[in-house]
XYZ file of C-alpha atoms in Angstrom:
437
model
C 38.817 89.347 -9.006
C 39.473 88.230 -5.526
C 42.950 87.587 -4.223
C 42.178 83.842 -4.054
C 41.215 83.707 -7.746
C 44.352 85.534 -8.795
C 46.483 83.054 -6.790
C 44.788 80.078 -8.459
C 45.467 81.400 -11.990
C 49.107 82.008 -11.228
C 49.511 78.525 -9.728
C 47.933 76.928 -12.817
C 50.337 78.787 -15.092
C 53.250 77.486 -13.070
C 52.031 73.909 -13.368
C 51.576 74.213 -17.124
C 55.045 75.688 -17.480
C 56.512 72.882 -15.473
C 54.721 70.347 -17.645
C 56.017 72.043 -20.772
C 59.556 72.069 -19.484
C 59.251 68.387 -18.533
C 58.050 67.495 -21.991
C 60.943 69.326 -23.581
C 63.344 67.520 -21.320
C 61.859 64.203 -22.383
C 62.432 65.081 -26.016
C 66.014 66.052 -25.318
C 66.723 62.643 -23.777
C 65.069 60.622 -26.577
C 67.067 58.548 -29.128
C 67.227 59.165 -32.828
C 66.116 56.531 -35.343
C 69.686 55.247 -35.865
C 70.154 54.581 -32.153
C 72.489 57.491 -31.372
C 71.568 59.819 -28.533
C 70.019 63.210 -29.371
C 71.291 66.235 -27.476
C 69.160 69.165 -26.327
C 70.408 71.059 -29.374
C 69.096 68.306 -31.685
C 72.512 66.842 -32.759
C 73.473 63.066 -32.613
C 76.343 61.413 -30.608
C 77.811 58.556 -32.800
C 78.156 55.074 -31.261
C 81.855 54.298 -30.416
C 83.781 52.029 -32.830
C 84.419 48.435 -31.650
C 87.671 48.091 -29.744
C 88.416 44.562 -31.068
C 90.636 44.349 -34.174
C 91.179 41.330 -36.462
C 94.459 40.404 -38.174
C 95.219 37.592 -40.623
C 98.389 35.586 -41.221
C 99.356 35.991 -43.967
C 97.692 39.329 -44.637
C 95.513 38.936 -47.780
C 96.062 42.621 -48.567
C 99.826 42.185 -48.705
C 100.291 38.626 -49.990
C 98.063 37.745 -52.909
C 99.042 34.084 -53.476
C 100.589 32.515 -50.369
C 102.341 29.160 -50.378
C 99.847 26.514 -49.130
C 102.354 25.335 -46.502
C 102.489 28.802 -44.911
C 101.177 29.230 -41.370
C 97.574 30.417 -41.708
C 95.882 32.020 -38.691
C 93.398 34.677 -37.599
C 93.995 36.689 -34.406
C 91.914 39.132 -32.380
C 93.233 41.983 -30.243
C 91.171 43.344 -27.310
C 88.657 40.523 -27.508
C 88.156 36.792 -28.016
C 87.255 34.669 -31.028
C 83.818 33.111 -31.068
C 83.416 29.342 -31.673
C 82.101 29.992 -35.181
C 85.519 31.036 -36.558
C 86.645 28.880 -39.515
C 88.450 28.776 -42.857
C 86.344 27.482 -45.765
C 87.692 26.012 -48.986
C 86.111 26.585 -52.381
C 83.593 23.797 -51.725
C 82.447 25.425 -48.504
C 84.111 22.769 -46.345
C 85.831 23.902 -43.174
C 89.582 23.271 -43.013
C 90.930 21.708 -39.833
C 92.165 24.219 -37.285
C 92.738 24.797 -33.576
C 91.582 27.598 -31.275
C 94.178 28.723 -28.750
C 93.463 28.318 -25.052
C 93.038 32.087 -24.592
C 90.631 32.147 -27.598
C 92.628 34.855 -29.314
C 94.134 32.854 -32.225
C 92.744 30.220 -34.593
C 95.471 28.351 -36.510
C 95.023 26.019 -39.495
C 96.424 22.551 -38.784
C 96.481 20.930 -42.235
C 98.133 21.760 -45.533
C 96.038 23.756 -47.968
C 95.751 23.020 -51.676
C 97.388 24.747 -54.612
C 95.407 27.428 -56.470
C 92.353 27.250 -54.185
C 90.273 30.180 -52.937
C 89.753 30.175 -49.169
C 87.438 32.318 -47.053
C 87.824 33.312 -43.417
C 84.458 33.405 -41.640
C 83.021 33.783 -38.139
C 83.140 36.535 -35.523
C 84.871 37.840 -32.426
C 83.588 39.536 -29.259
C 85.408 42.662 -28.144
C 86.119 43.796 -24.607
C 83.369 46.365 -25.121
C 80.910 43.490 -25.815
C 80.576 44.494 -29.455
C 80.716 41.755 -32.121
C 83.090 42.161 -35.057
C 82.987 39.976 -38.203
C 85.805 37.791 -39.540
C 85.733 38.114 -43.296
C 88.678 37.770 -45.686
C 89.541 35.845 -48.852
C 92.756 34.645 -50.451
C 93.836 32.243 -53.198
C 96.890 30.043 -52.732
C 99.890 29.733 -55.002
C 99.352 28.309 -58.484
C 102.587 26.503 -59.532
C 103.657 26.464 -63.150
C 103.835 22.666 -62.729
C 103.813 20.041 -60.003
C 106.534 17.435 -59.534
C 105.612 13.910 -58.431
C 108.007 11.356 -56.999
C 108.000 7.554 -56.631
C 110.015 5.584 -54.060
C 111.636 2.250 -54.800
C 110.961 0.821 -51.316
C 107.574 0.464 -49.643
C 106.547 1.029 -46.032
C 107.349 -1.984 -43.886
C 109.414 -3.672 -46.587
C 112.469 -5.740 -45.634
C 115.425 -5.263 -47.976
C 118.944 -6.509 -48.515
C 122.061 -4.854 -47.148
C 123.008 -3.123 -50.426
C 119.631 -1.506 -51.131
C 119.781 2.196 -51.960
C 116.793 4.429 -51.314
C 115.707 5.921 -54.653
C 113.494 8.933 -55.318
C 112.407 9.023 -58.962
C 110.938 12.375 -60.006
C 108.649 12.665 -63.014
C 110.412 15.778 -64.300
C 113.745 17.518 -63.990
C 114.528 19.015 -60.584
C 116.365 22.252 -61.273
C 116.933 23.282 -57.657
C 118.487 20.068 -56.402
C 119.990 21.788 -53.372
C 116.580 22.886 -52.100
C 115.140 19.409 -52.625
C 118.051 17.622 -50.971
C 117.823 19.916 -47.940
C 114.198 18.829 -47.569
C 115.164 15.123 -47.390
C 115.957 13.565 -44.021
C 117.164 9.996 -43.472
C 117.455 8.515 -39.984
C 118.813 5.064 -39.179
C 118.997 2.868 -36.110
C 121.807 2.085 -35.511
C 123.365 5.232 -36.956
C 124.719 4.526 -40.423
C 126.837 6.736 -42.633
C 125.161 7.513 -45.942
C 124.749 10.236 -48.522
C 122.445 11.427 -51.278
C 123.694 11.519 -54.839
C 121.980 12.716 -58.006
C 122.340 10.274 -60.879
C 121.774 10.908 -64.573
C 118.424 12.143 -65.853
C 115.976 9.395 -66.791
C 112.770 11.080 -67.958
C 113.159 13.075 -64.760
C 115.682 13.452 -61.971
C 116.853 10.684 -59.638
C 118.155 11.066 -56.097
C 119.700 7.970 -54.475
C 120.677 7.585 -50.818
C 123.387 4.970 -50.336
C 125.397 3.848 -47.350
C 129.193 3.989 -47.250
C 129.342 0.266 -46.459
C 126.606 -2.327 -46.580
C 123.848 -1.887 -43.982
C 124.140 -3.811 -40.741
C 121.435 -6.501 -40.572
C 118.350 -5.349 -38.697
C 118.912 -1.633 -39.346
C 115.747 0.468 -39.200
C 115.508 3.252 -41.771
C 113.133 6.218 -41.973
C 113.031 8.864 -44.671
C 110.942 12.028 -44.735
C 110.818 14.430 -47.657
C 109.073 17.760 -47.069
C 108.500 18.355 -50.771
C 104.931 19.713 -50.871
C 105.009 23.462 -51.274
C 108.726 23.381 -52.066
C 109.958 25.195 -55.159
C 111.947 22.609 -57.146
C 113.147 25.362 -59.467
C 111.611 27.464 -62.240
C 108.195 27.574 -60.558
C 107.751 23.780 -60.367
C 106.581 22.734 -56.903
C 106.407 19.391 -55.133
C 103.035 17.665 -55.455
C 103.254 15.885 -52.086
C 105.464 15.018 -49.152
C 107.049 11.561 -49.139
C 107.844 9.240 -46.245
C 108.935 5.646 -45.865
C 109.935 3.320 -43.035
C 111.648 0.027 -43.796
C 114.050 -2.464 -42.281
C 117.170 -4.282 -43.419
C 117.049 -8.056 -43.221
C 119.809 -10.647 -43.017
C 123.178 -10.084 -44.663
C 123.149 -12.191 -47.836
C 125.824 -11.706 -50.487
C 126.350 -13.652 -53.701
C 130.034 -14.133 -54.519
C 130.203 -14.585 -58.294
C 133.716 -15.180 -59.637
C 133.344 -15.893 -63.363
C 136.395 -18.124 -63.657
C 135.046 -20.430 -60.921
C 131.911 -21.321 -62.917
C 129.858 -21.183 -59.724
C 128.147 -18.787 -57.354
C 128.576 -18.914 -53.596
C 125.692 -17.590 -51.520
C 126.973 -16.300 -48.179
C 124.564 -15.449 -45.377
C 125.729 -13.666 -42.232
C 129.308 -14.696 -42.973
C 128.651 -18.423 -43.543
C 128.267 -20.246 -46.850
C 124.592 -21.015 -47.439
C 124.961 -22.735 -50.816
C 127.459 -23.232 -53.641
C 125.819 -23.621 -57.049
C 127.430 -24.583 -60.398
C 126.657 -22.050 -63.122
C 127.635 -20.580 -66.461
C 128.460 -16.877 -66.984
C 128.545 -14.808 -70.154
C 130.614 -16.241 -72.981
C 132.395 -12.922 -73.442
C 133.031 -13.263 -77.173
C 131.086 -10.060 -77.762
C 130.713 -7.124 -75.399
C 126.988 -7.757 -75.115
C 127.761 -11.306 -73.912
C 129.989 -10.218 -71.023
C 128.619 -10.483 -67.482
C 129.618 -7.143 -65.971
C 132.041 -7.110 -63.053
C 131.043 -5.076 -60.016
C 128.485 -4.960 -57.238
C 125.070 -5.653 -58.715
C 121.877 -5.300 -56.665
C 118.860 -7.608 -56.785
C 115.989 -5.432 -58.036
C 113.178 -7.889 -58.837
C 112.406 -11.538 -59.331
C 109.950 -13.615 -61.392
C 109.021 -17.268 -61.126
C 108.110 -17.202 -64.830
C 108.974 -14.728 -67.535
C 109.440 -14.488 -71.280
C 112.619 -12.932 -72.545
C 113.478 -11.576 -75.973
C 116.960 -10.599 -77.115
C 116.867 -9.659 -80.808
C 120.637 -9.139 -80.893
C 121.139 -12.750 -79.802
C 118.373 -14.026 -82.081
C 115.750 -15.257 -79.592
C 112.222 -14.084 -78.799
C 109.727 -14.805 -75.997
C 111.741 -17.646 -74.493
C 110.112 -19.004 -71.346
C 112.542 -18.870 -68.407
C 112.072 -19.899 -64.756
C 113.101 -18.490 -61.380
C 114.735 -15.337 -62.701
C 116.352 -12.799 -60.361
C 117.258 -9.490 -62.019
C 120.644 -8.091 -60.991
C 120.967 -5.168 -63.403
C 118.859 -3.305 -65.917
C 120.932 -4.362 -68.937
C 119.291 -7.792 -69.037
C 121.490 -9.611 -66.512
C 119.629 -12.228 -64.456
C 120.450 -15.234 -62.342
C 117.988 -17.762 -63.728
C 117.368 -21.364 -64.697
C 118.435 -22.502 -68.147
C 118.161 -26.248 -68.786
C 119.917 -25.846 -72.142
C 123.253 -24.980 -70.488
C 123.129 -27.561 -67.665
C 125.751 -29.687 -69.444
C 128.413 -26.980 -69.114
C 127.339 -25.353 -65.847
C 130.287 -25.570 -63.483
C 132.825 -25.911 -66.286
C 132.298 -23.342 -69.047
C 130.828 -19.880 -69.658
C 128.509 -19.836 -72.661
C 125.630 -17.443 -71.910
C 124.628 -14.096 -73.383
C 125.559 -12.390 -70.104
C 123.173 -13.915 -67.568
C 124.205 -16.368 -64.850
C 122.603 -19.705 -65.733
C 121.695 -22.334 -63.126
C 119.928 -25.662 -63.229
C 116.200 -25.614 -62.498
C 116.682 -26.967 -58.955
C 119.571 -24.608 -58.181
C 117.721 -21.603 -59.572
C 114.657 -22.383 -57.496
C 116.802 -22.851 -54.412
C 118.523 -19.484 -54.855
C 115.298 -17.738 -55.922
C 113.653 -18.597 -52.599
C 116.387 -16.762 -50.664
C 116.799 -13.589 -52.762
C 115.293 -10.261 -51.688
C 115.371 -6.753 -53.100
C 118.661 -5.081 -52.257
C 120.870 -8.171 -51.969
C 124.351 -7.547 -53.400
C 125.721 -9.807 -56.129
C 129.472 -9.285 -56.388
C 130.621 -10.296 -59.874
C 134.369 -10.498 -60.507
C 136.735 -11.824 -63.161
C 135.234 -10.416 -66.399
C 136.667 -7.874 -68.807
C 133.905 -5.218 -68.639
C 132.844 -3.420 -65.488
C 129.306 -2.524 -64.521
C 128.655 1.139 -65.359
C 125.969 3.787 -65.593
C 125.324 2.585 -69.146
C 123.827 -0.547 -67.576
C 121.103 1.605 -66.014
C 118.978 1.334 -62.882
C 120.968 0.432 -59.732
C 124.671 0.920 -60.414
C 125.270 2.892 -57.206
C 128.108 0.721 -55.934
C 130.409 1.377 -58.898
C 131.409 4.643 -57.204
C 133.934 4.940 -54.399
C 132.741 6.886 -51.364
C 134.463 10.178 -52.184
C 132.994 10.172 -55.678
C 129.543 9.296 -54.354
C 129.457 12.098 -51.775
C 130.733 14.490 -54.419
C 127.550 13.760 -56.393
C 125.434 15.283 -53.634
C 123.866 18.586 -54.665
C 124.928 20.019 -51.342
C 128.536 19.215 -52.181
C 128.060 21.354 -55.277
C 128.924 18.530 -57.646
C 125.725 16.908 -58.922
C 126.091 14.165 -61.503
C 125.032 15.543 -64.889
C 125.580 12.387 -66.896
C 122.705 10.869 -68.846
C 122.193 7.147 -68.282
C 119.218 5.405 -69.892
C 117.025 3.368 -67.550
C 117.006 0.523 -70.066
C 119.691 0.250 -72.768
C 118.221 0.146 -76.262
C 119.545 -3.364 -76.950
C 118.582 -4.901 -73.584
C 116.405 -8.034 -73.511
C 112.702 -7.320 -73.146
C 110.784 -8.813 -70.252
C 107.166 -9.779 -69.840
C 105.453 -11.750 -67.124
C 104.100 -11.434 -63.597
C 106.486 -9.942 -61.068
C 106.736 -11.207 -57.508
C 108.565 -8.022 -56.494
C 106.776 -5.168 -54.691
C 105.599 -2.235 -56.771
C 107.205 1.212 -56.302
C 105.505 3.408 -53.749
C 103.768 6.576 -55.026
C 103.417 9.609 -52.785
C 100.101 10.919 -51.475
C 98.777 14.420 -52.144
C 97.610 16.779 -49.379
C 93.912 16.874 -48.665
C 93.401 20.363 -47.224
């Protein structure tokens, strides 16, 4: 073999070796099926974990049944939340929420419901450009019962200067301190007032009354943060309550029984003086109670029954209720002959038809009717609005926050009170609205 042939064979071997080495190198740099890199020794290098981490408020792993009024949020660290982040209710509907300006926190902006399963969904992008899922579930608190409340005054209503604000609960409130702390009353101009808890009446009653009569034109706002609030023994508020109303003119009825008349005073001046007849007073049930009554409703027509007095479904006109024991200021043609000179009624204040209509047109919810000169005082036994029988120290002592709630039991309607039927011209009580989240 010539020297040239031997040189060619050796060169060819070198080329083949180089090719072989190149092929091996290509294999060493290839990726495995799962995407991790394969080393020259045939082992895999695992892909790094995402740097972004997700946290939930409250943490579903630590709090199994959060209060629906809790702050609910999802937060990302070392990344940003994507626009698809959301909280879904059990119907698959997204709950309202807001994404922070830095895109790191999404916070729920509406109250959630009781005993509802919610699901966090969406994703976040980490600083390493890896996507991480948002995925968590929780179920909100399931109360043993829910407490509803009705207000006696409606939004935008104009009331008289003696009107109390009444919250009537549909069951007993055992933690009255917690509930009272959740109630805020603001007035313009500033007016001194206090909550008091009156006797149970198929549920608890909280009344807010002023120390003195309201000043005419006072604006009143009340807010009760009762939804999500434990009222005691696992009973929670069914909804928040709010109301805004105004106080109208200052109209007071001066009703001195021995005068056989009523004097209607508006803003300090006599508006009308009307002959009348008060309760005869021979029996306790026929005594018009002395004390500050409050106009609570009025009817142009109604039918009254009083079995104790022996009458049923008697048609009366222009009746203004002043207490819940059956006391009205109303027309009674049968007593016109003695109106202004003698007291012969079963406890109501009787007027002529014209006088009753005249007074009826001026009366509004919350007007005070100050009865004097009879032998029995208005009391809690007369039910409904008897707030003004208490002096101020006694009233404030009935606040739960003073530690002296009233535990007496006063029926809303005494068992022997006249029964009423007819169409009311008074506004209906205002129910509260439930959350929608």
